[in-house]
Amino acid sequence: MLLTLGQNMDSATVNASHLRSFIERIEKLEEEKKVIAEDIKEVYSEAKGTGFDAKIIRKIVSMRKMDREKRREEEEILDLYLTALGMIE
Amino acid sequence: MLLTLGQNMDSATVNASHLRSFIERIEKLEEEKKVIAEDIKEVYSEAKGTGFDAKIIRKIVSMRKMDREKRREEEEILDLYLTALGMIE
Amino acid sequence: MLLTLGQNMDSATVNASHLRSFIERIEKLEEEKKVIAEDIKEVYSEAKGTGFDAKIIRKIVSMRKMDREKRREEEEILDLYLTALGMIE
Amino acid sequence: MLLTLGQNMDSATVNASHLRSFIERIEKLEEEKKVIAEDIKEVYSEAKGTGFDAKIIRKIVSMRKMDREKRREEEEILDLYLTALGMIE
DNA sequence: TCAGATAAAATCGCGC
DNA sequence: GCGCGATTTTATCTGA
Protein backbone atom coordinates (compact mmCIF):
# COMPACT_ATOMS: atom_id res chain seq x y z
CA MET A 1 0.00 0.00 0.00
CA LEU A 2 1.05 3.56 -0.46
CA LEU A 3 0.84 4.31 3.21
CA THR A 4 1.28 1.70 5.83
CA LEU A 5 -2.14 0.91 7.27
CA GLY A 6 -2.74 2.43 10.61
CA GLN A 7 -0.68 5.45 9.77
CA ASN A 8 -2.25 8.65 10.95
CA MET A 9 -3.95 10.37 8.05
CA ASP A 10 -3.45 13.73 9.65
CA SER A 11 0.07 13.52 8.36
CA ALA A 12 -1.21 13.33 4.79
CA THR A 13 0.45 16.57 3.85
CA VAL A 14 3.79 15.47 5.17
CA ASN A 15 3.41 12.16 3.37
CA ALA A 16 2.48 13.81 0.09
CA SER A 17 5.51 15.97 0.41
CA HIS A 18 7.75 12.97 1.09
CA LEU A 19 6.25 11.08 -1.78
CA ARG A 20 6.76 14.00 -4.10
CA SER A 21 10.35 14.22 -2.99
CA PHE A 22 11.00 10.54 -3.66
CA ILE A 23 9.43 10.77 -7.06
CA GLU A 24 11.44 13.81 -8.00
CA ARG A 25 14.67 12.19 -6.92
CA ILE A 26 13.88 9.10 -8.95
CA GLU A 27 12.97 11.11 -12.01
CA LYS A 28 16.11 13.17 -11.74
CA LEU A 29 18.27 10.06 -11.49
CA GLU A 30 16.49 8.42 -14.40
CA GLU A 31 17.11 11.51 -16.46
CA GLU A 32 20.82 11.29 -15.62
CA LYS A 33 20.84 7.62 -16.51
CA LYS A 34 19.27 8.41 -19.83
CA VAL A 35 21.88 11.04 -20.58
CA ILE A 36 24.66 8.56 -19.89
CA ALA A 37 22.97 5.94 -22.07
CA GLU A 38 22.96 8.50 -24.86
CA ASP A 39 26.62 9.26 -24.24
CA ILE A 40 27.40 5.57 -24.62
CA LYS A 41 25.55 5.48 -27.91
CA GLU A 42 27.54 8.46 -29.07
CA VAL A 43 30.82 6.74 -28.29
CA TYR A 44 29.68 3.74 -30.36
CA SER A 45 28.72 6.14 -33.13
CA GLU A 46 32.07 7.85 -32.99
CA ALA A 47 33.87 4.52 -33.04
CA LYS A 48 31.81 3.53 -36.06
CA GLY A 49 32.79 6.75 -37.77
CA THR A 50 36.43 5.86 -37.20
CA GLY A 51 35.92 2.55 -38.96
CA PHE A 52 35.24 0.23 -36.07
CA ASP A 53 32.32 -2.14 -36.02
CA ALA A 54 30.02 -1.32 -33.10
CA LYS A 55 28.82 -4.88 -32.85
CA ILE A 56 32.31 -6.19 -32.26
CA ILE A 57 33.17 -3.48 -29.77
CA ARG A 58 29.99 -4.44 -27.96
CA LYS A 59 31.22 -8.02 -27.88
CA ILE A 60 34.63 -7.03 -26.54
CA VAL A 61 33.09 -4.87 -23.82
CA SER A 62 30.79 -7.69 -22.82
CA MET A 63 33.61 -10.24 -22.75
CA ARG A 64 35.75 -7.99 -20.59
CA LYS A 65 32.82 -7.57 -18.25
CA MET A 66 32.41 -11.32 -17.99
CA ASP A 67 36.11 -11.66 -17.28
CA ARG A 68 35.88 -9.15 -14.46
CA GLU A 69 32.90 -10.99 -13.00
CA LYS A 70 34.65 -14.30 -13.27
CA ARG A 71 37.72 -12.94 -11.55
CA ARG A 72 35.58 -11.43 -8.81
CA GLU A 73 33.82 -14.75 -8.29
CA GLU A 74 37.10 -16.57 -8.07
CA GLU A 75 38.34 -14.12 -5.49
CA GLU A 76 35.17 -14.62 -3.50
CA ILE A 77 35.60 -18.37 -3.56
CA LEU A 78 39.20 -17.99 -2.52
CA ASP A 79 38.08 -15.78 0.36
CA LEU A 80 35.55 -18.40 1.36
CA TYR A 81 38.26 -21.03 1.50
CA LEU A 82 40.66 -18.80 3.39
CA THR A 83 37.95 -17.85 5.86
CA ALA A 84 37.00 -21.50 6.29
CA LEU A 85 40.61 -22.30 7.01
CA GLY A 86 40.74 -19.51 9.55
CA MET A 87 43.46 -17.76 7.61
CA ILE A 88 41.70 -14.43 7.28
CA GLU A 89 39.12 -12.42 9.20
CA MET B 1 35.17 -7.42 -39.21
CA LEU B 2 36.74 -5.22 -36.61
CA LEU B 3 38.36 -3.00 -39.18
CA THR B 4 36.69 -2.03 -42.37
CA LEU B 5 38.12 -4.00 -45.25
CA GLY B 6 40.72 -2.19 -47.22
CA GLN B 7 42.11 -0.40 -44.23
CA ASN B 8 45.88 -0.25 -44.15
CA MET B 9 47.19 -2.69 -41.60
CA ASP B 10 50.30 -0.61 -41.01
CA SER B 11 48.13 1.55 -38.84
CA ALA B 12 47.34 -1.38 -36.60
CA THR B 13 49.01 0.15 -33.59
CA VAL B 14 47.18 3.41 -33.98
CA ASN B 15 43.95 1.52 -34.40
CA ALA B 16 44.56 -0.60 -31.34
CA SER B 17 45.13 2.53 -29.37
CA HIS B 18 41.94 4.11 -30.65
CA LEU B 19 39.98 0.96 -29.96
CA ARG B 20 41.32 0.76 -26.44
CA SER B 21 40.31 4.37 -25.90
CA PHE B 22 36.76 3.77 -27.11
CA ILE B 23 36.43 0.71 -24.93
CA GLU B 24 37.69 2.51 -21.87
CA ARG B 25 35.28 5.38 -22.40
CA ILE B 26 32.38 2.98 -22.77
CA GLU B 27 33.35 1.04 -19.69
CA LYS B 28 33.66 4.22 -17.66
CA LEU B 29 30.22 5.41 -18.77
CA GLU B 30 28.67 2.03 -18.08
CA GLU B 31 30.14 2.10 -14.61
CA GLU B 32 28.55 5.51 -14.04
CA LYS B 33 25.25 4.24 -15.35
CA LYS B 34 25.40 1.31 -12.98
CA VAL B 35 26.04 3.61 -10.03
CA ILE B 36 22.98 5.67 -10.92
CA ALA B 37 20.86 2.55 -11.28
CA GLU B 38 21.94 1.59 -7.79
CA ASP B 39 21.08 5.06 -6.52
CA ILE B 40 17.58 4.66 -7.94
CA LYS B 41 17.17 1.37 -6.15
CA GLU B 42 18.29 3.02 -2.94
CA VAL B 43 15.65 5.71 -3.28
CA TYR B 44 12.99 3.02 -3.68
CA SER B 45 14.41 1.26 -0.63
CA GLU B 46 14.37 4.45 1.38
CA ALA B 47 10.80 5.18 0.30
CA LYS B 48 9.82 1.68 1.36
CA GLY B 49 11.46 2.25 4.71
CA THR B 50 9.36 5.39 5.13
CA GLY B 51 6.21 3.38 4.60
CA PHE B 52 5.62 3.84 0.91
CA ASP B 53 4.94 0.96 -1.45
CA ALA B 54 7.60 0.76 -4.15
CA LYS B 55 5.16 -0.77 -6.57
CA ILE B 56 2.86 2.21 -6.44
CA ILE B 57 5.71 4.69 -6.68
CA ARG B 58 6.95 2.78 -9.68
CA LYS B 59 3.52 3.04 -11.26
CA ILE B 60 3.27 6.76 -10.57
CA VAL B 61 6.70 7.37 -12.07
CA SER B 62 5.74 5.33 -15.11
CA MET B 63 2.44 7.17 -15.54
CA ARG B 64 4.14 10.54 -15.34
CA LYS B 65 6.62 9.39 -17.94
CA MET B 66 3.79 8.28 -20.19
CA ASP B 67 2.12 11.65 -19.80
CA ARG B 68 5.30 13.38 -20.93
CA GLU B 69 5.63 11.03 -23.89
CA LYS B 70 2.01 11.49 -24.85
CA ARG B 71 2.39 15.24 -24.79
CA ARG B 72 5.49 14.95 -26.96
CA GLU B 73 3.64 12.69 -29.40
CA GLU B 74 0.79 15.15 -29.62
CA GLU B 75 3.21 17.94 -30.43
CA GLU B 76 4.83 15.78 -33.06
CA ILE B 77 1.58 14.90 -34.76
CA LEU B 78 0.55 18.54 -34.69
CA ASP B 79 3.80 19.37 -36.47
CA LEU B 80 3.11 16.63 -38.98
CA TYR B 81 -0.34 18.07 -39.68
CA LEU B 82 0.95 21.63 -39.95
CA THR B 83 3.71 20.53 -42.28
CA ALA B 84 1.18 18.60 -44.35
CA LEU B 85 -0.94 21.73 -44.60
CA GLY B 86 2.10 23.69 -45.66
CA MET B 87 1.78 25.97 -42.66
CA ILE B 88 5.29 25.49 -41.36
CA GLU B 89 8.70 24.73 -42.80
CA MET C 1 21.95 -28.34 -21.41
CA LEU C 2 19.21 -29.43 -23.70
CA LEU C 3 17.91 -31.99 -21.29
CA THR C 4 17.69 -31.40 -17.61
CA LEU C 5 20.43 -33.32 -15.82
CA GLY C 6 19.33 -36.58 -14.34
CA GLN C 7 16.92 -37.29 -17.10
CA ASN C 8 17.02 -40.83 -18.33
CA MET C 9 18.81 -41.01 -21.66
CA ASP C 10 16.85 -44.09 -22.67
CA SER C 11 14.05 -41.71 -23.53
CA ALA C 12 16.23 -39.91 -26.03
CA THR C 13 14.06 -40.87 -28.95
CA VAL C 14 10.91 -39.70 -27.27
CA ASN C 15 12.64 -36.49 -26.33
CA ALA C 16 13.90 -35.90 -29.83
CA SER C 17 10.40 -36.35 -31.07
CA HIS C 18 9.03 -33.91 -28.53
CA LEU C 19 11.73 -31.42 -29.29
CA ARG C 20 11.05 -31.66 -32.99
CA SER C 21 7.38 -31.08 -32.33
CA PHE C 22 8.05 -27.97 -30.25
CA ILE C 23 10.38 -26.60 -32.89
CA GLU C 24 7.90 -27.18 -35.65
CA ARG C 25 5.12 -25.50 -33.73
CA ILE C 26 7.33 -22.48 -33.06
CA GLU C 27 8.41 -22.27 -36.68
CA LYS C 28 4.84 -22.47 -37.86
CA LEU C 29 3.74 -19.71 -35.51
CA GLU C 30 6.68 -17.53 -36.51
CA GLU C 31 5.76 -18.01 -40.12
CA GLU C 32 2.21 -16.87 -39.35
CA LYS C 33 3.52 -13.89 -37.46
CA LYS C 34 5.68 -12.95 -40.40
CA VAL C 35 2.72 -13.14 -42.75
CA ILE C 36 0.73 -10.80 -40.53
CA ALA C 37 3.63 -8.36 -40.36
CA GLU C 38 3.64 -8.34 -44.13
CA ASP C 39 -0.10 -7.78 -44.18
CA ILE C 40 0.35 -4.75 -41.97
CA LYS C 41 2.94 -3.36 -44.33
CA GLU C 42 0.56 -3.89 -47.20
CA VAL C 43 -2.16 -1.92 -45.46
CA TYR C 44 0.26 0.96 -45.01
CA SER C 45 1.18 0.69 -48.65
CA GLU C 46 -2.43 0.66 -49.70
CA ALA C 47 -3.17 3.69 -47.52
CA LYS C 48 -0.23 5.49 -49.08
CA GLY C 49 -1.57 4.63 -52.51
CA THR C 50 -4.89 6.20 -51.53
CA GLY C 51 -3.15 9.43 -50.66
CA PHE C 52 -2.59 9.02 -46.94
CA ASP C 53 0.74 9.60 -45.29
CA ALA C 54 1.98 6.43 -43.63
CA LYS C 55 3.92 8.42 -41.08
CA ILE C 56 0.81 10.11 -39.77
CA ILE C 57 -1.18 6.90 -39.74
CA ARG C 58 1.64 5.28 -37.82
CA LYS C 59 1.53 8.10 -35.29
CA ILE C 60 -2.23 7.88 -34.92
CA VAL C 61 -2.04 4.14 -34.36
CA SER C 62 0.69 4.64 -31.80
CA MET C 63 -1.25 7.36 -29.98
CA ARG C 64 -4.35 5.22 -29.80
CA LYS C 65 -2.25 2.39 -28.43
CA MET C 66 -0.81 4.72 -25.81
CA ASP C 67 -4.30 5.82 -24.83
CA ARG C 68 -5.29 2.22 -24.27
CA GLU C 69 -2.16 1.56 -22.24
CA LYS C 70 -2.66 4.68 -20.18
CA ARG C 71 -6.21 3.68 -19.40
CA ARG C 72 -4.99 0.23 -18.40
CA GLU C 73 -2.32 1.76 -16.17
CA GLU C 74 -4.88 3.99 -14.51
CA GLU C 75 -7.06 0.99 -13.77
CA GLU C 76 -4.07 -0.84 -12.37
CA ILE C 77 -3.04 1.95 -10.06
CA LEU C 78 -6.64 2.32 -8.92
CA ASP C 79 -6.60 -1.37 -8.04
CA LEU C 80 -3.33 -0.89 -6.21
CA TYR C 81 -4.80 1.94 -4.18
CA LEU C 82 -7.99 0.05 -3.42
CA THR C 83 -6.01 -2.98 -2.38
CA ALA C 84 -3.79 -0.81 -0.21
CA LEU C 85 -6.87 0.63 1.47
CA GLY C 86 -8.21 -2.87 2.03
CA MET C 87 -11.29 -2.12 -0.05
CA ILE C 88 -10.94 -5.02 -2.43
CA GLU C 89 -9.55 -8.52 -2.29
CA MET D 1 0.79 14.87 -45.29
CA LEU D 2 -2.38 13.12 -44.32
CA LEU D 3 -4.08 14.05 -47.51
CA THR D 4 -2.22 14.66 -50.69
CA LEU D 5 -2.21 18.39 -51.31
CA GLY D 6 -4.67 19.47 -53.92
CA GLN D 7 -7.08 16.80 -52.91
CA ASN D 8 -10.63 18.03 -52.80
CA MET D 9 -11.58 18.74 -49.22
CA ASP D 10 -15.23 18.15 -49.97
CA SER D 11 -14.42 14.49 -49.77
CA ALA D 12 -13.35 14.87 -46.18
CA THR D 13 -16.02 12.49 -44.95
CA VAL D 14 -15.04 9.80 -47.39
CA ASN D 15 -11.41 10.29 -46.46
CA ALA D 16 -12.13 10.10 -42.76
CA SER D 17 -13.99 6.90 -43.35
CA HIS D 18 -11.13 5.46 -45.39
CA LEU D 19 -8.62 6.50 -42.79
CA ARG D 20 -10.65 4.94 -40.05
CA SER D 21 -10.86 1.76 -42.04
CA PHE D 22 -7.09 1.60 -42.55
CA ILE D 23 -6.47 2.23 -38.88
CA GLU D 24 -8.91 -0.45 -37.83
CA ARG D 25 -7.38 -2.98 -40.18
CA ILE D 26 -3.92 -2.20 -38.85
CA GLU D 27 -5.03 -2.45 -35.25
CA LYS D 28 -6.77 -5.72 -35.89
CA LEU D 29 -3.69 -7.19 -37.53
CA GLU D 30 -1.44 -5.97 -34.74
CA GLU D 31 -3.74 -7.59 -32.25
CA GLU D 32 -3.48 -10.89 -34.15
CA LYS D 33 0.27 -10.56 -34.27
CA LYS D 34 0.36 -10.04 -30.53
CA VAL D 35 -1.75 -13.14 -29.96
CA ILE D 36 0.63 -15.22 -32.02
CA ALA D 37 3.62 -13.82 -30.15
CA GLU D 38 1.95 -14.95 -26.96
CA ASP D 39 1.32 -18.38 -28.44
CA ILE D 40 5.00 -18.68 -29.24
CA LYS D 41 5.88 -17.83 -25.66
CA GLU D 42 3.47 -20.49 -24.50
CA VAL D 43 5.14 -23.12 -26.62
CA TYR D 44 8.50 -22.19 -25.10
CA SER D 45 6.89 -22.41 -21.68
CA GLU D 46 5.42 -25.77 -22.43
CA ALA D 47 8.76 -27.02 -23.73
CA LYS D 48 10.40 -25.80 -20.56
CA GLY D 49 7.81 -27.64 -18.50
CA THR D 50 8.74 -30.81 -20.37
CA GLY D 51 12.35 -30.37 -19.38
CA PHE D 52 13.77 -28.56 -22.37
CA ASP D 53 15.87 -25.45 -22.09
CA ALA D 54 14.14 -22.56 -23.87
CA LYS D 55 17.41 -20.84 -24.57
CA ILE D 56 18.71 -23.77 -26.53
CA ILE D 57 15.48 -24.29 -28.45
CA ARG D 58 15.69 -20.62 -29.35
CA LYS D 59 19.19 -21.23 -30.65
CA ILE D 60 18.10 -24.21 -32.72
CA VAL D 61 15.19 -22.30 -34.21
CA SER D 62 17.46 -19.42 -35.09
CA MET D 63 20.08 -21.69 -36.64
CA ARG D 64 17.48 -23.44 -38.75
CA LYS D 65 16.23 -20.07 -39.89
CA MET D 66 19.73 -19.05 -40.91
CA ASP D 67 20.11 -22.31 -42.76
CA ARG D 68 16.93 -21.66 -44.70
CA GLU D 69 18.08 -18.17 -45.55
CA LYS D 70 21.46 -19.40 -46.59
CA ARG D 71 19.90 -22.04 -48.82
CA ARG D 72 17.59 -19.45 -50.33
CA GLU D 73 20.52 -17.15 -51.01
CA GLU D 74 22.44 -19.92 -52.63
CA GLU D 75 19.50 -20.74 -54.84
CA GLU D 76 19.21 -17.11 -55.80
CA ILE D 77 22.86 -16.97 -56.74
CA LEU D 78 22.47 -20.15 -58.73
CA ASP D 79 19.50 -18.61 -60.52
CA LEU D 80 21.55 -15.55 -61.28
CA TYR D 81 24.25 -17.69 -62.83
CA LEU D 82 21.78 -19.77 -64.79
CA THR D 83 20.00 -16.67 -66.02
CA ALA D 84 23.31 -15.08 -66.97
CA LEU D 85 24.17 -18.19 -68.90
CA GLY D 86 20.79 -18.04 -70.62
CA MET D 87 19.86 -21.42 -69.26
CA ILE D 88 16.62 -20.34 -67.65
CA GLU D 89 13.99 -17.68 -68.16
C1' DT E 1 24.51 5.06 -45.46
C1' DC E 2 22.71 6.54 -41.10
C1' DA E 3 19.97 7.31 -37.13
C1' DG E 4 15.65 6.26 -35.15
C1' DA E 5 11.99 3.01 -34.56
C1' DT E 6 10.68 -1.81 -33.80
C1' DA E 7 11.18 -6.24 -32.31
C1' DA E 8 13.75 -10.04 -30.08
C1' DA E 9 16.33 -11.77 -26.37
C1' DA E 10 18.38 -11.76 -21.96
C1' DT E 11 18.36 -10.32 -17.28
C1' DC E 12 16.46 -8.88 -12.96
C1' DG E 13 13.31 -8.82 -9.12
C1' DC E 14 9.19 -9.95 -7.00
C1' DG E 15 5.52 -12.70 -5.20
C1' DC E 16 3.71 -17.31 -4.48
C1' DG F 1 13.00 -21.78 -5.71
C1' DC F 2 10.66 -20.86 -9.64
C1' DG F 3 7.66 -19.00 -12.77
C1' DC F 4 6.24 -14.56 -14.39
C1' DG F 5 6.20 -9.87 -15.36
C1' DA F 6 8.97 -5.77 -15.84
C1' DT F 7 13.24 -3.79 -17.36
C1' DT F 8 17.23 -3.59 -20.05
C1' DT F 9 19.97 -4.78 -23.72
C1' DT F 10 20.77 -6.36 -28.37
C1' DA F 11 19.64 -6.83 -33.10
C1' DT F 12 16.89 -5.96 -37.07
C1' DC F 13 14.42 -3.02 -40.02
C1' DT F 14 12.98 1.11 -42.34
C1' DG F 15 12.75 5.62 -43.97
C1' DA F 16 15.31 9.90 -44.65
PDB file of C-alpha atoms in Angstrom, chain A:
ATOM      1  CA  MET A   1       0.000   0.000   0.000  1.00  0.00           C
ATOM      2  CA  LEU A   2       1.055   3.564  -0.464  1.00  0.00           C
ATOM      3  CA  LEU A   3       0.838   4.307   3.209  1.00  0.00           C
ATOM      4  CA  THR A   4       1.281   1.702   5.835  1.00  0.00           C
ATOM      5  CA  LEU A   5      -2.143   0.906   7.266  1.00  0.00           C
ATOM      6  CA  GLY A   6      -2.737   2.435  10.613  1.00  0.00           C
ATOM      7  CA  GLN A   7      -0.680   5.454   9.770  1.00  0.00           C
ATOM      8  CA  ASN A   8      -2.250   8.649  10.955  1.00  0.00           C
ATOM      9  CA  MET A   9      -3.955  10.369   8.048  1.00  0.00           C
ATOM     10  CA  ASP A  10      -3.446  13.728   9.649  1.00  0.00           C
ATOM     11  CA  SER A  11       0.065  13.523   8.363  1.00  0.00           C
ATOM     12  CA  ALA A  12      -1.210  13.328   4.795  1.00  0.00           C
ATOM     13  CA  THR A  13       0.450  16.573   3.848  1.00  0.00           C
ATOM     14  CA  VAL A  14       3.792  15.472   5.174  1.00  0.00           C
ATOM     15  CA  ASN A  15       3.414  12.158   3.373  1.00  0.00           C
ATOM     16  CA  ALA A  16       2.482  13.806   0.093  1.00  0.00           C
ATOM     17  CA  SER A  17       5.514  15.970   0.409  1.00  0.00           C
ATOM     18  CA  HIS A  18       7.745  12.973   1.093  1.00  0.00           C
ATOM     19  CA  LEU A  19       6.247  11.075  -1.779  1.00  0.00           C
ATOM     20  CA  ARG A  20       6.760  14.004  -4.104  1.00  0.00           C
ATOM     21  CA  SER A  21      10.348  14.219  -2.993  1.00  0.00           C
ATOM     22  CA  PHE A  22      11.001  10.538  -3.664  1.00  0.00           C
ATOM     23  CA  ILE A  23       9.429  10.775  -7.065  1.00  0.00           C
ATOM     24  CA  GLU A  24      11.443  13.812  -7.999  1.00  0.00           C
ATOM     25  CA  ARG A  25      14.674  12.189  -6.916  1.00  0.00           C
ATOM     26  CA  ILE A  26      13.881   9.101  -8.953  1.00  0.00           C
ATOM     27  CA  GLU A  27      12.966  11.115 -12.008  1.00  0.00           C
ATOM     28  CA  LYS A  28      16.113  13.166 -11.737  1.00  0.00           C
ATOM     29  CA  LEU A  29      18.266  10.056 -11.485  1.00  0.00           C
ATOM     30  CA  GLU A  30      16.492   8.419 -14.397  1.00  0.00           C
ATOM     31  CA  GLU A  31      17.106  11.510 -16.457  1.00  0.00           C
ATOM     32  CA  GLU A  32      20.820  11.286 -15.624  1.00  0.00           C
ATOM     33  CA  LYS A  33      20.840   7.625 -16.508  1.00  0.00           C
ATOM     34  CA  LYS A  34      19.265   8.406 -19.833  1.00  0.00           C
ATOM     35  CA  VAL A  35      21.877  11.040 -20.579  1.00  0.00           C
ATOM     36  CA  ILE A  36      24.656   8.560 -19.894  1.00  0.00           C
ATOM     37  CA  ALA A  37      22.975   5.944 -22.069  1.00  0.00           C
ATOM     38  CA  GLU A  38      22.960   8.502 -24.856  1.00  0.00           C
ATOM     39  CA  ASP A  39      26.618   9.256 -24.242  1.00  0.00           C
ATOM     40  CA  ILE A  40      27.399   5.575 -24.618  1.00  0.00           C
ATOM     41  CA  LYS A  41      25.552   5.483 -27.906  1.00  0.00           C
ATOM     42  CA  GLU A  42      27.542   8.462 -29.068  1.00  0.00           C
ATOM     43  CA  VAL A  43      30.817   6.738 -28.294  1.00  0.00           C
ATOM     44  CA  TYR A  44      29.676   3.742 -30.358  1.00  0.00           C
ATOM     45  CA  SER A  45      28.720   6.141 -33.128  1.00  0.00           C
ATOM     46  CA  GLU A  46      32.075   7.855 -32.992  1.00  0.00           C
ATOM     47  CA  ALA A  47      33.874   4.517 -33.043  1.00  0.00           C
ATOM     48  CA  LYS A  48      31.812   3.529 -36.057  1.00  0.00           C
ATOM     49  CA  GLY A  49      32.790   6.751 -37.774  1.00  0.00           C
ATOM     50  CA  THR A  50      36.427   5.856 -37.199  1.00  0.00           C
ATOM     51  CA  GLY A  51      35.918   2.555 -38.964  1.00  0.00           C
ATOM     52  CA  PHE A  52      35.243   0.235 -36.072  1.00  0.00           C
ATOM     53  CA  ASP A  53      32.318  -2.145 -36.022  1.00  0.00           C
ATOM     54  CA  ALA A  54      30.017  -1.319 -33.104  1.00  0.00           C
ATOM     55  CA  LYS A  55      28.821  -4.882 -32.848  1.00  0.00           C
ATOM     56  CA  ILE A  56      32.309  -6.192 -32.258  1.00  0.00           C
ATOM     57  CA  ILE A  57      33.169  -3.480 -29.773  1.00  0.00           C
ATOM     58  CA  ARG A  58      29.987  -4.441 -27.956  1.00  0.00           C
ATOM     59  CA  LYS A  59      31.223  -8.019 -27.875  1.00  0.00           C
ATOM     60  CA  ILE A  60      34.625  -7.027 -26.542  1.00  0.00           C
ATOM     61  CA  VAL A  61      33.093  -4.873 -23.824  1.00  0.00           C
ATOM     62  CA  SER A  62      30.789  -7.685 -22.820  1.00  0.00           C
ATOM     63  CA  MET A  63      33.607 -10.238 -22.746  1.00  0.00           C
ATOM     64  CA  ARG A  64      35.748  -7.986 -20.592  1.00  0.00           C
ATOM     65  CA  LYS A  65      32.817  -7.568 -18.254  1.00  0.00           C
ATOM     66  CA  MET A  66      32.409 -11.324 -17.988  1.00  0.00           C
ATOM     67  CA  ASP A  67      36.113 -11.662 -17.285  1.00  0.00           C
ATOM     68  CA  ARG A  68      35.882  -9.148 -14.462  1.00  0.00           C
ATOM     69  CA  GLU A  69      32.902 -10.985 -13.000  1.00  0.00           C
ATOM     70  CA  LYS A  70      34.646 -14.300 -13.271  1.00  0.00           C
ATOM     71  CA  ARG A  71      37.724 -12.937 -11.553  1.00  0.00           C
ATOM     72  CA  ARG A  72      35.582 -11.430  -8.810  1.00  0.00           C
ATOM     73  CA  GLU A  73      33.816 -14.745  -8.286  1.00  0.00           C
ATOM     74  CA  GLU A  74      37.100 -16.573  -8.070  1.00  0.00           C
ATOM     75  CA  GLU A  75      38.337 -14.123  -5.493  1.00  0.00           C
ATOM     76  CA  GLU A  76      35.171 -14.618  -3.504  1.00  0.00           C
ATOM     77  CA  ILE A  77      35.597 -18.371  -3.564  1.00  0.00           C
ATOM     78  CA  LEU A  78      39.198 -17.988  -2.516  1.00  0.00           C
ATOM     79  CA  ASP A  79      38.079 -15.782   0.363  1.00  0.00           C
ATOM     80  CA  LEU A  80      35.555 -18.396   1.364  1.00  0.00           C
ATOM     81  CA  TYR A  81      38.262 -21.028   1.499  1.00  0.00           C
ATOM     82  CA  LEU A  82      40.663 -18.804   3.389  1.00  0.00           C
ATOM     83  CA  THR A  83      37.945 -17.855   5.855  1.00  0.00           C
ATOM     84  CA  ALA A  84      37.002 -21.500   6.287  1.00  0.00           C
ATOM     85  CA  LEU A  85      40.614 -22.300   7.006  1.00  0.00           C
ATOM     86  CA  GLY A  86      40.735 -19.510   9.548  1.00  0.00           C
ATOM     87  CA  MET A  87      43.461 -17.758   7.606  1.00  0.00           C
ATOM     88  CA  ILE A  88      41.696 -14.428   7.279  1.00  0.00           C
ATOM     89  CA  GLU A  89      39.120 -12.424   9.202  1.00  0.00           C
TER      90      GLU A  89
END
